[in-house]
Coordinates of C-alpha atoms in Angstrom, one line a residue:
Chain A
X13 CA 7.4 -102.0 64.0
X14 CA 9.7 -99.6 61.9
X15 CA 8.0 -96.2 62.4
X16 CA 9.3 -93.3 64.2
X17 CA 9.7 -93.6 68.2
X18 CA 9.5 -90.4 70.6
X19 CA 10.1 -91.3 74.2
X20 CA 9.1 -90.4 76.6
X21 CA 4.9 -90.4 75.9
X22 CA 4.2 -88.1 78.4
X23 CA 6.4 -85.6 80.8
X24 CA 5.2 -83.3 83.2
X25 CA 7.9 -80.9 85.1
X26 CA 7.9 -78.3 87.0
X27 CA 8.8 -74.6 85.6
X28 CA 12.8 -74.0 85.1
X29 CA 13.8 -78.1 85.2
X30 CA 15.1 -79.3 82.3
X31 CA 13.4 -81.8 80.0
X32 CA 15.0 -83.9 76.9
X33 CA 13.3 -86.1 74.2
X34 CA 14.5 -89.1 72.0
X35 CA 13.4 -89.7 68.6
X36 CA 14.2 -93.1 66.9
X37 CA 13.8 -92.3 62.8
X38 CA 13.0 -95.1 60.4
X39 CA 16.6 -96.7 60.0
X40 CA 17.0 -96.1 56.4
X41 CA 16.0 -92.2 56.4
X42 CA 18.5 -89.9 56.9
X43 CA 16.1 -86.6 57.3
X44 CA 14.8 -86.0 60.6
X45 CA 12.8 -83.3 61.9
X46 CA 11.2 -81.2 65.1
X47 CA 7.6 -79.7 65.1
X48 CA 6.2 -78.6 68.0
X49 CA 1.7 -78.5 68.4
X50 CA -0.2 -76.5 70.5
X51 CA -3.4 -76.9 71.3
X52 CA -5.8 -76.1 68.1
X53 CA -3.0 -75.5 66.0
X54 CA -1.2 -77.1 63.3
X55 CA 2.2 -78.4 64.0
X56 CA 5.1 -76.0 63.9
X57 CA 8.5 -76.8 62.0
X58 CA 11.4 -76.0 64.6
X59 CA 14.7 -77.9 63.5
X60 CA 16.0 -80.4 60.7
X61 CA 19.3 -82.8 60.4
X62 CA 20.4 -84.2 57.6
X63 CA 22.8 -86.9 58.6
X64 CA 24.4 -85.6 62.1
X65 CA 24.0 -82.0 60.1
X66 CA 21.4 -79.8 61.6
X67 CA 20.4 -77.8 58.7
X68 CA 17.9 -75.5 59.7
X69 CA 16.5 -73.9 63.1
X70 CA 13.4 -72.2 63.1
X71 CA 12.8 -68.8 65.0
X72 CA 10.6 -70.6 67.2
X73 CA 13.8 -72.6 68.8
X74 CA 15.1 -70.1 71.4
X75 CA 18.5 -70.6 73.2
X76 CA 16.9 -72.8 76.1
X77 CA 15.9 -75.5 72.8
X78 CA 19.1 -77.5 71.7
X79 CA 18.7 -80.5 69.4
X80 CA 21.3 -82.9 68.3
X81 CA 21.4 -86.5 66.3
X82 CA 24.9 -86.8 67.2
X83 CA 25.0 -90.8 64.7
X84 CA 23.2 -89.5 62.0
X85 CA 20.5 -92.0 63.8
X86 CA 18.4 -91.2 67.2
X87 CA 17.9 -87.4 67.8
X88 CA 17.2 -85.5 71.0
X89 CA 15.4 -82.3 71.7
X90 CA 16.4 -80.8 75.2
X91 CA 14.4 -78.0 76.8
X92 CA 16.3 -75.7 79.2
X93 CA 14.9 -74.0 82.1
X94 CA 11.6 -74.8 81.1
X95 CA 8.6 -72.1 81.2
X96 CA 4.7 -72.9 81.1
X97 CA 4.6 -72.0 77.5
X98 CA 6.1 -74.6 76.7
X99 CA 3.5 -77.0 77.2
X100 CA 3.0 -78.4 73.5
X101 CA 3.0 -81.9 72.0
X102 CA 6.9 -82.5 70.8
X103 CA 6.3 -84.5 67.1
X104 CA 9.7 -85.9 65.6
X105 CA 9.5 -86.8 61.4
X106 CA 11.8 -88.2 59.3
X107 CA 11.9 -88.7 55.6
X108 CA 14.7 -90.3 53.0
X109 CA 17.0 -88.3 51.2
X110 CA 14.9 -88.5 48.4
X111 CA 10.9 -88.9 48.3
X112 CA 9.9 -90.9 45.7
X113 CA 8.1 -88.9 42.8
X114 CA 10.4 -85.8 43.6
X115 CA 8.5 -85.4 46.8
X116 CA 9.6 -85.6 50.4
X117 CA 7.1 -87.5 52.7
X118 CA 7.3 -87.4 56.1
X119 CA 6.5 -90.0 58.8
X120 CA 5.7 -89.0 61.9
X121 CA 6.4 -90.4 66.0
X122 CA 3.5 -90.5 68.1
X123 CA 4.9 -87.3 69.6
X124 CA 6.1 -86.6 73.7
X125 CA 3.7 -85.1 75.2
X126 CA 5.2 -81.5 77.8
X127 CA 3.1 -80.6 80.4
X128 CA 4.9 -77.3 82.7
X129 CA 3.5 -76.7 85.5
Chain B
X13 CA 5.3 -72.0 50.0
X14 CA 2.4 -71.0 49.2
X15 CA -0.6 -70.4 51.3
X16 CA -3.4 -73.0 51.3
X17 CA -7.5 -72.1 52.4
X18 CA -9.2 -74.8 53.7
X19 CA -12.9 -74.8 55.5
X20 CA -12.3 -74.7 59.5
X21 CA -14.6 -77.8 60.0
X22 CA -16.9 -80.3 57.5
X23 CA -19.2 -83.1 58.6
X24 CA -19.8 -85.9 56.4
X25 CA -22.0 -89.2 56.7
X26 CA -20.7 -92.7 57.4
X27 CA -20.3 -94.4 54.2
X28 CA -20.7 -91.4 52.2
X29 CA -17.6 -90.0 50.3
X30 CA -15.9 -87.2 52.1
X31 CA -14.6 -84.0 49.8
X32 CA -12.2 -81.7 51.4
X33 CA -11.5 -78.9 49.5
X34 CA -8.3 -76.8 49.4
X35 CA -7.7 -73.4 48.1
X36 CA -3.7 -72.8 46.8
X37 CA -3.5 -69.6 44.1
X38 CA -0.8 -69.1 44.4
X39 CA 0.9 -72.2 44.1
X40 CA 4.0 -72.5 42.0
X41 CA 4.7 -74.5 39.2
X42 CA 7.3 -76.8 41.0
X43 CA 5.0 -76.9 44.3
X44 CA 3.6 -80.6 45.2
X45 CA 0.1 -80.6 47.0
X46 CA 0.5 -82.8 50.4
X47 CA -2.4 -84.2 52.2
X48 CA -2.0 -85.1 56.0
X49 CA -4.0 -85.9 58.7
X50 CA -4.3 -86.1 62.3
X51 CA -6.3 -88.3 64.5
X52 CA -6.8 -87.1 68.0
X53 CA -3.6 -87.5 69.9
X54 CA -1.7 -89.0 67.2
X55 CA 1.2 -87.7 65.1
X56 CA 0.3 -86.3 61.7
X57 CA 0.2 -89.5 59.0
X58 CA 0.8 -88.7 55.3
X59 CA -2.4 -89.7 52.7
X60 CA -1.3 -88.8 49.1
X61 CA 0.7 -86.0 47.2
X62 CA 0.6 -85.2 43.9
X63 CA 1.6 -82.0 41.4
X64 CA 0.0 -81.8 38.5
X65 CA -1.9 -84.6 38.1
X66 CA -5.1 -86.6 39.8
X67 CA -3.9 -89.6 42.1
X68 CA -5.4 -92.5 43.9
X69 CA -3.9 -94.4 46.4
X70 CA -5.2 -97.1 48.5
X71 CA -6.6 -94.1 51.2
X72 CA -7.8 -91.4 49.2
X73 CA -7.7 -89.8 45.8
X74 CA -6.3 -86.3 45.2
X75 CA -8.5 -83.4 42.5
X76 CA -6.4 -80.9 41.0
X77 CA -8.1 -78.3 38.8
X78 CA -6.0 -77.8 35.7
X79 CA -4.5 -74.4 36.8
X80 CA -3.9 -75.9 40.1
X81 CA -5.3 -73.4 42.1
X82 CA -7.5 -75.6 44.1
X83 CA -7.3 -79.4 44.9
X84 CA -9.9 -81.9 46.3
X85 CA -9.3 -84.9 48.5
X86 CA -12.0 -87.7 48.4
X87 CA -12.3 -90.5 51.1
X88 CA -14.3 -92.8 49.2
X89 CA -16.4 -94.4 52.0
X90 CA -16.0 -92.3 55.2
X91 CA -16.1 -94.8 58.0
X92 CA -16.0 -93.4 61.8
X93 CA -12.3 -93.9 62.2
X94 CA -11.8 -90.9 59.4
X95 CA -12.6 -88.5 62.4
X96 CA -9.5 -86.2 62.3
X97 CA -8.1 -82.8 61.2
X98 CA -7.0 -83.2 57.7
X99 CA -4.2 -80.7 56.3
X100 CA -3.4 -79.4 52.9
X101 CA -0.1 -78.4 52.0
X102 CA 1.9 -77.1 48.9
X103 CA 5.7 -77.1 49.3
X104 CA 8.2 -76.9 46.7
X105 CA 10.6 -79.9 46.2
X106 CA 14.1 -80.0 46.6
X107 CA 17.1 -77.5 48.2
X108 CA 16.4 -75.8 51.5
X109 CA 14.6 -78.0 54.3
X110 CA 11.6 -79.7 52.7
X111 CA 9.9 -79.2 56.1
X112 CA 6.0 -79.1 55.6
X113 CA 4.3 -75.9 57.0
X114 CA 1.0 -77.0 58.2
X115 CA -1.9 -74.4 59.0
X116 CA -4.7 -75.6 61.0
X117 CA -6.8 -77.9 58.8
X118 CA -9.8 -79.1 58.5
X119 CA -12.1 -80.7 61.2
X120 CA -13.4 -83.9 59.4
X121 CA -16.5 -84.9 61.3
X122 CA -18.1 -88.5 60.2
X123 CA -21.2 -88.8 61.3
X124 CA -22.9 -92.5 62.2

């Protein structure tokens, strides 16, 4: 299968550990994003490499969030000193450089699942 | 981007076809119309795009009025496995991010 990977699945921790994500891309993409989903919401853009570039954080990735794709190929998402609210589903996209038709589809991983307790 | 308006929940029959409607008036002239959705506990999985005109793909087919204010998905013959929250979204092409901003969709219930 050549989708998007997130590992791990699941991860529950207790408040103030620290917790990191992987995200395998499609090989051939070279965009890759971060979206974090809480409950009854609509996933939330958070950060976007191009390459090894990071090209954009959103306001929603404090100083405890770092994320890196330090290849231009996997990514991780590490979460500092964790607190309960951030409990979310972790969702990692990636798209080619350019979407055919001028648009940018994205595919999405299965998404890492952070329970704080 | 623009904002998009879509119904908070919709039921539909099994085997019937399913029309999700989105509102985007403000929508720009460069601004593509994305359709995702979201089964339960899944990651979000593209369905179609389009910017001006109509489109059919092998999942769904895509409406858009003529001014583009509003756009239509259409699941030809709902089956059960349809059950998810389907999202609208216009983003403009090109420079800056191209990250999608999703709101919170519509509920697509298929009934059996």
């Amino acid at each position: 299968d050549t989708g998007v990977s997130q590992d791990p699945r699941h991860k529950i921790t207790k408040r103030g550990q620290n917790v990191t994500f992987r995200c395998d891309p499609i090989s051939e993409h070279n965009r890759l994003y971060w979206y974090r989903q809480t409950l009854g919401q609509g996933p939330e853009f958070l950060t976007y490499f191009q390459n090894e570039a990071q090209l954009e954080k959103s306001r929603l990735l404090s100083d405890r969030f770092s994320a890196e794709r330090p290849k231009g190929s996997f990514s991780t998402l590490e979460i500092q000193r964790t607190e309960q609210g951030d409990s979310a589903m972790y969702l990692c996209a990636s798209s080619p450089t350019r979407g055919f038709s001028g648009a940018n589809v994205l595919t999405f991983g299965a998404g890492s699942r952070l329970t704080v307790l | 981007d623009a904002k998009t308006t879509q119904p908070t929940s919709m039921d539909c029959a099994e085997g019937r076809a399913a029309n999700l409607p989105c509102n985007h008036s403000t929508i720009s002239g460069n601004e593509y119309v994305y359709w995702y959705r979201q089964i339960h506990s899944q990651g979000p999985q593209y369905i179609i795009h389009g910017l001006k005109n109509n489109e059919t793909n092998e999942m769904a087919s895509l409406i858009i009025t003529e001014d583009r204010k509003s756009s239509t998905l259409i699941l030809p013959h709902a089956t059960l496995r349809d059950t998810a929250v389907y999202y609208c979204i216009v983003r403009v092409s090109g420079g800056g991010a191209d990250g999608l901003t999703f709101g919170k969709g519509t509920h697509l219930i298929i009934q059996p």
